[in-house]
Amino acid sequence: GPFLLRYNNERQKMSSPSEPPETDPAFIAKEEDFTKLPSELSHVDWTKPISWGKYEPYPPSHDADAITTTDDDGDKQTVAVAQPLPLTPEGTKPSFKPPHQALEFHVHATSGRARYTTVHLPHGPVATPVFMPVGTKGTLKGLSPMDVTNSDALNNQIILANTYHLALQPGTELIRDAGGLHNFMNWDRNILTDSGGFQMVSLLKLAEITEEGVTFENPFLSDNNDKEGETNSGNKKRTRQEATESGSMMLLRPEDSIYHQNNIGSDIIMALDDVVSSVADDKTRFQIATYRTLRWLDRCFAAHRRPHDQNLFPIVQGGLDVSRGGLRDVCLAGFRERDDKAPGYAIGGLAGGESKDDFWKVVDHCCRALPDTKPRYLMGVGYPLDLVVCTGLGVDMYDCVYPTRTARFGVALIDGEAPGTLRLKSHACSEDYRVIMHGCKCMACAGGYTRSRLHAMLKNDNPLAVSLVTHHNLAYMMALNKRMRDAIKNDAYGDFARSFVRDQYRGKDSGGQDVPKWVKDALAAAEISLD
């Protein structure tokens, strides 16, 4: 009610800083030091795997308990032994104790490396594995918060919003003064915000990256959408200096990213990382970005003013280098040094066009390293097959625009032959009087909207059709989440993964497609055989 809104309004204003803090010069590296190994990692033995906080079925990490054994000759030796992962019964309430007062992580069941958990956050519990729909500017396109919360088919406990876009429009100060994004968008559940780092790749032509931060040209105020270097008025595009003077340039330092996320009031916030496209061919640039990500993380921790009700996750970078002592190991070792400050971790730098073979190997490498007592979030990944594979490798959380964006093109997610999609605009659907997917509880299927009806509506650009397909695609993802959780609870994740993969890839002998090699290899790494 109005009282609660006013209360949250004042609480948000008191918690959020009035302006971004200054950058501490101690965190700024000189250009000649950009490629030097961070001093805190000088003691690391790079011949050994980088891991910490590991339990069965992983090999013991360096901090594992050691036991003394005696061999047949009577000689004693001390060896590290991995212990079973402690489990917490479902329904256990969080206590939110320091050092992470805004997150408590309960693992309820495991099946191989897959795990069923609850991430307790300030706006309620989140069961994992979980897919987080993307509401870039604080809204899921085509759906209202009531469509999400009042639907048994969706009932999302967490969504994602984008710091960069919210900072541009409507501005995070306005959101702060409205009582935070929860109040601003009338959403009483959890929110995760990314840091703006991904825009270094997606908006690279508009960005300039330095040690201080990343400078973007505001796409809403620039002429970058005009073709062939001409503006609508026939004038040449502005130079960067002219854009800066006009106020269309935006500097995003680590301190600024955290300031904006503190204003937004999201439950999980991300550190600003130096992101390089995974398909870039510049080893030096990857090295600089990995080392800079650690320095920027320290700046993010120092700038964070709301650790009591917001959780700051570091993001593992390092390109595709999973070699022993390689860049992913360097980033992971840096995070291990800072583990007491991190309530959870994200795996970044993927879903950018790299091969699926490289993709799964990075996910596998990071899951083998990161602690088992904290949530693991794989950024930008949302294809159903990817979720099934990566959950088997040990990932808990996902986000991607794929289900909602593909809905706007009239493409629905369904079970069955890969790629598991139904193109509702195709002629084949024009006289198909079935619903999108039998048994689905979304507004489209439960409401009796046939493929033929949706085909006609989409062909006529009816916005209701887009909303219906969006609701269906998110319902499909939520149902997939539940199927994965149920399989883990029953210690049958391997059986579930095999069934899912065989449903998509029936084999050429059966008139379908063969299972891709990367899927076989990734599941084999998770000790799930398809044979």
Coordinates of C-alpha atoms in Angstrom, one line a residue:
G1 CA 0.0 0.0 0.0
P2 CA 1.0 3.7 0.0
F3 CA 2.7 3.4 3.5
L4 CA 4.9 0.5 2.3
L5 CA 5.8 2.4 -0.8
R6 CA 6.8 5.5 1.3
Y7 CA 8.8 3.2 3.7
N8 CA 10.7 1.5 0.9
N9 CA 11.2 4.9 -0.7
E10 CA 13.0 6.3 2.3
R11 CA 14.9 3.1 3.0
Q12 CA 16.2 3.1 -0.5
K13 CA 17.3 6.7 -0.3
M14 CA 19.1 6.1 3.0
S15 CA 20.9 3.0 1.6
S16 CA 22.0 4.4 -1.7
P17 CA 24.9 6.8 -2.2
S18 CA 24.1 10.2 -3.5
E19 CA 26.9 10.1 -6.1
P20 CA 29.6 7.6 -7.3
P21 CA 32.7 7.4 -5.1
E22 CA 36.0 8.6 -6.5
T23 CA 38.5 6.0 -7.8
D24 CA 41.2 5.1 -5.4
P25 CA 44.6 5.7 -7.2
A26 CA 46.0 2.6 -5.5
F27 CA 43.8 0.4 -7.8
I28 CA 45.0 2.0 -11.0
A29 CA 47.8 0.2 -12.8
K30 CA 50.3 1.9 -15.0
E31 CA 50.3 1.0 -18.7
E32 CA 53.7 -0.8 -18.4
D33 CA 52.1 -3.1 -15.7
F34 CA 49.0 -4.1 -17.7
T35 CA 50.5 -7.5 -18.6
K36 CA 52.3 -8.2 -15.3
L37 CA 50.8 -10.9 -13.1
P38 CA 49.0 -9.4 -10.1
S39 CA 51.4 -9.4 -7.1
E40 CA 48.9 -11.3 -4.9
L41 CA 49.2 -14.3 -7.2
S42 CA 53.0 -14.5 -7.1
H43 CA 52.9 -17.4 -4.7
V44 CA 50.5 -19.6 -6.7
D45 CA 51.7 -23.0 -7.8
W46 CA 50.4 -23.0 -11.4
T47 CA 51.2 -26.7 -11.9
K48 CA 48.3 -27.6 -9.6
P49 CA 44.6 -27.2 -10.4
I50 CA 43.0 -24.0 -9.2
S51 CA 40.1 -25.0 -7.0
W52 CA 38.7 -24.4 -3.5
G53 CA 35.8 -25.4 -1.4
K54 CA 35.3 -28.7 -3.3
Y55 CA 33.3 -31.7 -2.2
E56 CA 32.5 -35.1 -3.9
P57 CA 32.3 -35.9 -6.7
Y58 CA 35.1 -33.4 -7.5
P59 CA 38.8 -34.1 -6.6
P60 CA 39.8 -32.6 -3.3
S61 CA 40.8 -28.9 -3.5
H62 CA 43.9 -27.4 -1.8
D63 CA 41.9 -26.6 1.3
A64 CA 40.4 -30.1 1.7
D65 CA 40.8 -32.0 4.9
A66 CA 43.7 -34.4 5.0
I67 CA 43.9 -37.8 6.5
T68 CA 46.9 -40.0 7.3
T69 CA 46.9 -43.5 5.9
T70 CA 49.3 -46.5 6.3
D71 CA 50.3 -48.6 3.4
D72 CA 51.2 -52.3 3.4
D73 CA 54.8 -51.6 4.3
G74 CA 53.8 -49.6 7.3
D75 CA 54.7 -46.3 5.8
K76 CA 52.4 -43.4 6.6
Q77 CA 51.3 -40.7 4.2
T78 CA 49.0 -37.7 4.4
V79 CA 46.5 -37.2 1.6
A80 CA 43.7 -34.8 0.9
V81 CA 40.2 -36.3 0.7
A82 CA 37.1 -34.8 -0.7
Q83 CA 34.1 -35.1 1.6
P84 CA 30.4 -35.5 0.7
L85 CA 28.7 -32.1 0.1
P86 CA 26.7 -31.1 3.2
L87 CA 22.9 -31.1 2.4
T88 CA 20.2 -28.9 3.9
P89 CA 16.6 -30.2 4.1
E90 CA 14.1 -28.4 1.8
G91 CA 12.1 -25.7 3.6
T92 CA 14.9 -24.7 5.9
K93 CA 14.6 -21.0 6.7
P94 CA 17.7 -18.8 6.1
S95 CA 19.5 -17.1 9.0
F96 CA 21.3 -14.5 6.8
K97 CA 24.5 -14.5 8.9
P98 CA 27.7 -12.5 8.1
P99 CA 29.8 -12.3 6.1
H100 CA 27.0 -12.5 3.5
Q101 CA 23.9 -11.1 5.2
A102 CA 21.8 -11.0 2.0
L103 CA 22.3 -14.5 0.7
E104 CA 22.1 -18.0 2.1
F105 CA 22.8 -21.0 -0.1
H106 CA 21.2 -24.4 0.7
V107 CA 22.0 -27.5 -1.3
H108 CA 19.2 -30.0 -1.0
A109 CA 20.2 -32.8 -3.4
T110 CA 22.9 -33.8 -5.9
S111 CA 22.9 -36.2 -8.8
G112 CA 26.5 -36.4 -10.1
R113 CA 27.6 -32.9 -10.5
A114 CA 24.1 -31.5 -10.9
R115 CA 22.6 -30.0 -7.8
Y116 CA 19.1 -28.9 -6.6
T117 CA 19.5 -25.9 -4.3
T118 CA 17.8 -22.8 -2.9
V119 CA 19.4 -19.4 -3.1
H120 CA 17.8 -17.4 -0.3
L121 CA 17.7 -13.6 -1.2
P122 CA 16.1 -10.5 0.3
H123 CA 13.0 -10.9 -1.9
G124 CA 12.4 -14.6 -1.3
P125 CA 13.9 -18.0 -2.1
V126 CA 15.0 -19.0 -5.6
A127 CA 15.1 -22.8 -6.4
T128 CA 17.8 -23.8 -8.8
P129 CA 18.6 -24.8 -11.5
V130 CA 16.8 -21.7 -12.6
F131 CA 16.5 -19.7 -15.8
M132 CA 16.1 -16.0 -15.3
P133 CA 14.1 -14.1 -18.0
V134 CA 15.7 -10.9 -19.2
G135 CA 13.8 -7.6 -18.6
T136 CA 16.5 -5.3 -20.0
K137 CA 14.8 -2.0 -19.1
G138 CA 12.9 -3.3 -16.1
T139 CA 10.1 -5.0 -18.0
L140 CA 9.6 -8.3 -19.8
K141 CA 8.5 -7.3 -23.3
G142 CA 4.9 -8.2 -23.9
L143 CA 4.2 -9.3 -20.3
S144 CA 3.2 -7.5 -17.1
P145 CA 4.5 -8.4 -13.7
M146 CA 1.1 -9.9 -13.0
D147 CA 1.3 -12.1 -16.0
V148 CA 4.5 -13.6 -14.5
T149 CA 3.6 -13.8 -10.8
N150 CA -0.1 -14.8 -11.2
S151 CA 0.7 -17.7 -13.5
D152 CA 1.4 -21.2 -12.2
A153 CA 3.1 -21.8 -15.6
L154 CA 5.7 -19.1 -14.9
N155 CA 5.8 -18.0 -11.3
N156 CA 9.3 -16.6 -11.7
Q157 CA 11.2 -15.9 -8.5
I158 CA 13.9 -13.8 -10.2
I159 CA 14.4 -11.8 -13.4
L160 CA 17.3 -9.9 -14.9
A161 CA 17.6 -6.2 -15.7
N162 CA 20.4 -4.2 -17.5
T163 CA 22.4 -1.6 -15.6
Y164 CA 23.7 0.1 -18.7
H165 CA 20.3 0.6 -20.3
L166 CA 18.6 1.7 -17.0
A167 CA 21.4 4.2 -16.4
L168 CA 20.7 5.7 -19.8
Q169 CA 16.9 5.6 -19.6
P170 CA 15.2 6.5 -17.3
G171 CA 18.3 7.1 -15.1
T172 CA 19.1 5.2 -11.9
E173 CA 18.7 8.3 -9.7
L174 CA 15.0 8.5 -10.7
I175 CA 14.7 4.7 -10.0
R176 CA 16.3 5.3 -6.6
D177 CA 13.9 8.1 -5.8
A178 CA 11.0 5.9 -6.7
G179 CA 12.1 3.4 -4.0
G180 CA 14.3 1.2 -6.3
L181 CA 13.5 -0.9 -9.3
H182 CA 11.2 -3.3 -7.3
N183 CA 8.9 -0.4 -6.6
F184 CA 9.4 1.3 -9.9
M185 CA 8.2 -1.8 -11.9
N186 CA 5.8 -3.2 -9.2
W187 CA 7.8 -6.4 -8.8
D188 CA 8.0 -7.9 -5.3
R189 CA 10.4 -10.7 -6.1
N190 CA 14.2 -10.9 -6.8
I191 CA 16.1 -9.0 -9.4
L192 CA 19.6 -9.5 -10.8
T193 CA 21.4 -6.8 -12.7
D194 CA 24.4 -7.1 -14.9
S195 CA 27.1 -4.6 -14.6
G196 CA 27.2 -3.2 -18.2
G197 CA 30.4 -5.1 -19.0
F198 CA 28.7 -7.1 -21.8
Q199 CA 28.1 -3.9 -23.7
M200 CA 31.8 -3.6 -24.2
V201 CA 31.3 -6.4 -26.7
S202 CA 27.8 -5.8 -28.0
L203 CA 28.4 -2.0 -28.4
L204 CA 32.1 -2.2 -29.1
K205 CA 31.8 0.4 -31.9
L206 CA 30.4 2.8 -29.4
A207 CA 32.9 2.1 -26.6
E208 CA 36.4 3.0 -25.6
I209 CA 38.0 0.9 -22.9
T210 CA 40.7 2.3 -20.6
E211 CA 42.1 1.5 -17.1
E212 CA 39.6 4.1 -15.7
G213 CA 36.5 2.4 -17.2
V214 CA 34.6 2.2 -20.4
T215 CA 33.2 5.2 -22.3
F216 CA 30.1 4.6 -24.3
E217 CA 28.4 6.8 -26.8
N218 CA 24.8 7.0 -25.9
P219 CA 22.9 5.3 -28.8
F220 CA 19.8 7.4 -28.0
L221 CA 21.7 10.7 -28.4
S222 CA 24.2 9.7 -31.1
D223 CA 23.9 9.3 -34.9
N224 CA 25.3 5.8 -34.9
N225 CA 22.1 4.3 -36.3
D226 CA 22.4 6.3 -39.5
K227 CA 23.9 4.6 -42.5
E228 CA 27.0 5.3 -44.5
G229 CA 28.3 8.0 -42.1
E230 CA 25.4 10.4 -42.8
T231 CA 22.8 11.7 -40.4
N232 CA 19.2 12.3 -41.3
S233 CA 20.0 15.9 -41.8
G234 CA 22.8 15.1 -44.2
N235 CA 25.6 16.1 -41.8
K236 CA 28.6 14.0 -41.1
K237 CA 28.7 11.9 -37.9
R238 CA 30.2 13.6 -34.9
T239 CA 33.7 12.9 -33.8
R240 CA 34.2 11.4 -30.3
Q241 CA 35.3 14.8 -29.0
E242 CA 32.2 16.4 -30.4
A243 CA 30.1 13.6 -28.9
T244 CA 31.7 14.1 -25.5
E245 CA 31.1 17.9 -25.6
S246 CA 27.5 17.3 -26.6
G247 CA 26.9 15.1 -23.5
S248 CA 26.2 11.9 -25.4
M249 CA 29.2 10.1 -23.9
M250 CA 28.8 8.0 -20.8
L251 CA 31.7 6.9 -18.6
L252 CA 31.1 3.7 -16.8
R253 CA 33.8 3.0 -14.2
P254 CA 33.6 0.1 -11.7
E255 CA 32.5 2.7 -9.1
D256 CA 29.8 4.0 -11.5
S257 CA 28.5 0.5 -12.2
I258 CA 28.1 -0.3 -8.5
Y259 CA 26.6 3.2 -7.8
H260 CA 23.9 2.6 -10.5
Q261 CA 23.2 -0.9 -9.1
N262 CA 23.0 0.4 -5.6
N263 CA 20.5 2.9 -6.8
I264 CA 18.5 0.1 -8.7
G265 CA 18.4 -2.0 -5.5
S266 CA 18.7 -5.4 -7.2
D267 CA 19.3 -8.4 -5.0
I268 CA 22.3 -9.7 -7.0
I269 CA 24.6 -7.2 -8.6
M270 CA 27.6 -8.0 -10.9
A271 CA 31.1 -6.7 -10.8
L272 CA 32.2 -4.6 -13.9
D273 CA 34.6 -6.8 -15.8
D274 CA 36.7 -6.1 -18.8
V275 CA 35.0 -8.2 -21.5
V276 CA 36.6 -9.3 -24.7
S277 CA 34.7 -11.1 -27.5
S278 CA 35.4 -14.8 -27.1
V279 CA 36.2 -15.1 -30.8
A280 CA 38.8 -12.2 -30.7
D281 CA 42.3 -13.2 -31.7
D282 CA 44.5 -11.0 -29.5
K283 CA 46.2 -12.8 -26.7
T284 CA 47.6 -9.6 -25.2
R285 CA 44.2 -8.0 -25.0
F286 CA 42.8 -11.1 -23.2
Q287 CA 45.7 -11.0 -20.8
I288 CA 45.2 -7.2 -20.1
A289 CA 41.4 -7.8 -19.6
T290 CA 41.9 -10.7 -17.2
Y291 CA 44.3 -8.8 -15.0
R292 CA 42.2 -5.7 -15.2
T293 CA 39.0 -7.7 -14.2
L294 CA 40.7 -8.4 -10.8
R295 CA 41.7 -4.8 -10.3
W296 CA 38.2 -3.6 -11.2
L297 CA 36.7 -6.2 -8.8
D298 CA 38.6 -4.6 -6.0
R299 CA 37.2 -1.3 -7.0
C300 CA 33.7 -2.7 -7.1
F301 CA 34.0 -4.2 -3.6
A302 CA 35.4 -0.8 -2.3
A303 CA 32.5 1.1 -3.9
H304 CA 29.7 -1.3 -2.8
R305 CA 27.6 0.6 -0.2
R306 CA 24.8 -2.0 0.3
P307 CA 26.4 -5.4 1.2
H308 CA 23.7 -5.8 3.8
D309 CA 20.9 -6.2 1.2
Q310 CA 22.7 -6.6 -2.2
N311 CA 25.1 -9.5 -3.2
L312 CA 28.0 -8.6 -5.4
F313 CA 29.1 -11.5 -7.7
P314 CA 32.5 -11.5 -9.4
I315 CA 32.6 -12.7 -13.1
V316 CA 35.2 -15.2 -14.2
Q317 CA 37.0 -14.0 -17.4
G318 CA 40.0 -15.3 -19.3
G319 CA 38.8 -16.0 -22.8
L320 CA 38.8 -19.6 -23.9
D321 CA 42.2 -20.4 -22.2
V322 CA 41.6 -23.4 -19.8
S323 CA 45.2 -24.5 -19.8
R324 CA 46.9 -25.2 -16.5
G325 CA 48.0 -21.8 -15.3
G326 CA 46.2 -20.1 -18.2
L327 CA 44.0 -17.0 -18.1
R328 CA 40.9 -18.6 -16.7
D329 CA 43.1 -20.1 -13.9
V330 CA 44.6 -16.7 -13.2
C331 CA 41.2 -15.1 -12.8
L332 CA 40.0 -18.0 -10.7
A333 CA 43.1 -17.8 -8.5
G334 CA 42.5 -14.1 -8.0
F335 CA 38.9 -14.8 -6.9
R336 CA 40.1 -17.5 -4.5
E337 CA 42.2 -14.8 -2.8
R338 CA 39.0 -12.7 -2.5
D339 CA 36.6 -15.5 -1.7
D340 CA 35.5 -14.0 1.7
K341 CA 34.0 -11.1 -0.1
A342 CA 32.0 -13.0 -2.7
P343 CA 28.6 -14.6 -1.9
G344 CA 28.5 -16.3 -5.3
Y345 CA 30.2 -16.4 -8.7
A346 CA 29.4 -15.9 -12.4
I347 CA 31.0 -17.4 -15.4
G348 CA 31.3 -14.8 -18.2
G349 CA 32.9 -14.2 -21.6
L350 CA 30.9 -16.9 -23.4
A351 CA 27.8 -17.1 -25.7
G352 CA 29.7 -14.8 -28.1
G353 CA 30.1 -17.1 -31.1
E354 CA 32.8 -19.4 -29.8
S355 CA 32.6 -23.1 -30.8
K356 CA 30.4 -25.3 -28.6
D357 CA 33.5 -27.4 -27.9
D358 CA 35.3 -24.4 -26.4
F359 CA 32.1 -23.3 -24.7
W360 CA 31.5 -26.5 -22.6
K361 CA 35.2 -26.8 -21.8
V362 CA 35.2 -23.3 -20.2
V363 CA 32.0 -24.1 -18.2
D364 CA 33.5 -27.5 -17.1
H365 CA 36.8 -25.9 -16.0
C366 CA 35.1 -23.1 -14.0
C367 CA 32.7 -25.5 -12.3
R368 CA 35.6 -27.8 -11.3
A369 CA 37.3 -24.8 -9.7
L370 CA 34.6 -22.7 -8.0
P371 CA 33.5 -23.6 -4.5
D372 CA 30.5 -25.9 -4.1
T373 CA 29.0 -23.9 -1.2
K374 CA 28.2 -20.9 -3.3
P375 CA 25.9 -20.5 -6.4
R376 CA 27.3 -20.6 -9.9
Y377 CA 25.7 -18.4 -12.6
L378 CA 26.4 -18.9 -16.3
M379 CA 25.8 -15.6 -18.1
G380 CA 24.0 -15.2 -21.4
V381 CA 23.1 -18.9 -21.9
G382 CA 19.5 -19.9 -22.6
Y383 CA 19.2 -22.6 -25.2
P384 CA 17.4 -25.5 -23.6
L385 CA 20.1 -28.1 -24.6
D386 CA 22.8 -25.8 -23.2
L387 CA 20.9 -25.7 -19.8
V388 CA 20.6 -29.5 -19.7
V389 CA 24.3 -30.0 -20.5
C390 CA 25.6 -27.2 -18.2
T391 CA 23.4 -28.2 -15.3
G392 CA 25.1 -31.6 -15.6
L393 CA 28.4 -29.9 -15.3
G394 CA 27.4 -28.0 -12.1
V395 CA 25.8 -24.7 -13.1
D396 CA 22.9 -23.3 -11.0
M397 CA 21.7 -20.1 -12.7
Y398 CA 21.2 -18.9 -16.3
D399 CA 19.9 -15.9 -18.2
C400 CA 19.3 -15.1 -21.9
V401 CA 17.1 -13.1 -24.2
Y402 CA 16.6 -16.1 -26.4
P403 CA 13.2 -17.4 -25.3
T404 CA 11.6 -13.9 -25.3
R405 CA 13.4 -12.5 -28.4
T406 CA 12.6 -15.6 -30.5
A407 CA 9.0 -15.3 -29.4
R408 CA 8.8 -11.9 -31.1
F409 CA 9.8 -13.6 -34.3
G410 CA 6.9 -16.0 -33.9
V411 CA 9.1 -19.0 -32.9
A412 CA 7.9 -21.2 -30.1
L413 CA 9.9 -23.6 -28.0
I414 CA 8.7 -27.2 -28.0
D415 CA 9.9 -30.7 -27.1
G416 CA 11.2 -32.9 -29.9
E417 CA 13.7 -32.9 -32.7
A418 CA 16.5 -30.3 -32.6
P419 CA 16.5 -27.4 -32.5
G420 CA 13.3 -27.8 -30.5
T421 CA 11.4 -24.9 -32.1
L422 CA 8.1 -24.3 -34.0
R423 CA 8.0 -21.5 -36.6
L424 CA 4.4 -20.4 -36.2
K425 CA 4.6 -18.1 -39.2
S426 CA 5.4 -21.0 -41.5
H427 CA 2.8 -22.2 -44.0
A428 CA 2.7 -25.6 -42.2
C429 CA 1.0 -23.9 -39.2
S430 CA -1.7 -22.2 -41.2
E431 CA -4.1 -25.1 -41.0
D432 CA -2.7 -26.8 -37.9
Y433 CA -5.4 -26.9 -35.3
R434 CA -3.3 -28.2 -32.4
V435 CA -2.0 -26.0 -29.6
I436 CA 1.7 -25.2 -29.5
M437 CA 2.5 -28.1 -27.1
H438 CA 0.0 -30.5 -25.5
G439 CA 0.0 -30.3 -21.7
C440 CA 1.6 -26.9 -21.5
K441 CA -0.1 -24.6 -19.0
C442 CA 0.8 -21.3 -20.6
M443 CA -1.8 -18.7 -21.6
A444 CA -1.6 -19.8 -25.3
C445 CA -1.9 -23.5 -24.8
A446 CA -4.2 -23.5 -21.8
G447 CA -6.3 -20.9 -23.5
G448 CA -6.8 -23.0 -26.6
Y449 CA -5.0 -20.8 -29.1
T450 CA -4.2 -23.1 -32.0
R451 CA -1.1 -22.9 -34.2
S452 CA -3.4 -21.8 -37.0
R453 CA -4.9 -19.0 -35.0
L454 CA -1.5 -17.8 -33.8
H455 CA -0.2 -18.1 -37.4
A456 CA -2.9 -15.7 -38.6
M457 CA -2.4 -13.3 -35.7
L458 CA 1.4 -13.1 -36.2
K459 CA 0.9 -12.6 -39.9
N460 CA -1.2 -9.6 -39.1
D461 CA 1.3 -8.2 -36.5
N462 CA -1.2 -8.7 -33.7
P463 CA 0.7 -7.8 -30.5
L464 CA -1.4 -10.2 -28.5
A465 CA 0.2 -13.1 -30.4
V466 CA 3.7 -12.0 -29.4
S467 CA 2.6 -11.9 -25.7
L468 CA 1.1 -15.3 -26.0
V469 CA 4.2 -16.9 -27.6
T470 CA 6.4 -15.1 -25.1
H471 CA 4.3 -16.5 -22.2
H472 CA 4.6 -20.0 -23.8
N473 CA 8.4 -19.8 -24.2
L474 CA 8.9 -18.7 -20.6
A475 CA 6.5 -21.4 -19.4
Y476 CA 8.6 -23.9 -21.4
M477 CA 11.8 -22.8 -19.7
M478 CA 10.2 -22.9 -16.2
A479 CA 8.9 -26.4 -16.9
L480 CA 12.3 -27.4 -18.0
N481 CA 13.8 -26.0 -14.8
K482 CA 11.3 -28.0 -12.7
R483 CA 12.0 -31.2 -14.7
M484 CA 15.7 -30.8 -14.0
R485 CA 15.2 -30.2 -10.3
D486 CA 12.9 -33.2 -10.0
A487 CA 15.4 -35.4 -11.7
I488 CA 18.2 -34.2 -9.3
K489 CA 15.9 -34.8 -6.3
N490 CA 15.4 -38.3 -7.5
D491 CA 19.2 -38.8 -8.2
A492 CA 18.2 -39.5 -11.8
Y493 CA 19.7 -36.5 -13.7
G494 CA 21.8 -38.8 -16.0
D495 CA 18.6 -40.5 -17.1
F496 CA 16.8 -37.2 -17.6
A497 CA 19.7 -35.8 -19.7
R498 CA 19.9 -38.9 -21.8
S499 CA 16.2 -38.8 -22.5
F500 CA 16.2 -35.1 -23.3
V501 CA 19.2 -35.5 -25.8
R502 CA 17.7 -38.6 -27.4
D503 CA 14.4 -36.7 -27.9
Q504 CA 16.2 -34.0 -29.8
Y505 CA 18.6 -36.3 -31.6
R506 CA 16.9 -39.5 -32.7
G507 CA 19.8 -40.4 -35.0
K508 CA 20.0 -40.5 -38.8
D509 CA 19.0 -44.1 -38.9
S510 CA 15.7 -43.1 -37.3
G511 CA 15.2 -40.1 -39.7
G512 CA 16.6 -37.5 -37.3
Q513 CA 20.0 -36.1 -36.5
D514 CA 23.0 -37.6 -34.7
V515 CA 24.0 -36.3 -31.3
P516 CA 26.7 -33.6 -31.8
K517 CA 30.1 -34.6 -30.5
W518 CA 30.3 -31.6 -28.1
V519 CA 27.2 -32.8 -26.3
K520 CA 28.6 -36.3 -25.9
D521 CA 32.0 -35.0 -24.7
A522 CA 30.4 -32.5 -22.3
L523 CA 28.1 -35.1 -20.7
A524 CA 30.9 -37.6 -20.6
A525 CA 32.9 -35.0 -18.5
A526 CA 29.9 -35.0 -16.2
E527 CA 30.1 -38.8 -16.1
I528 CA 26.8 -39.1 -18.1
S529 CA 27.1 -41.6 -20.9
L530 CA 24.6 -41.5 -23.8
D531 CA 25.3 -45.2 -24.7

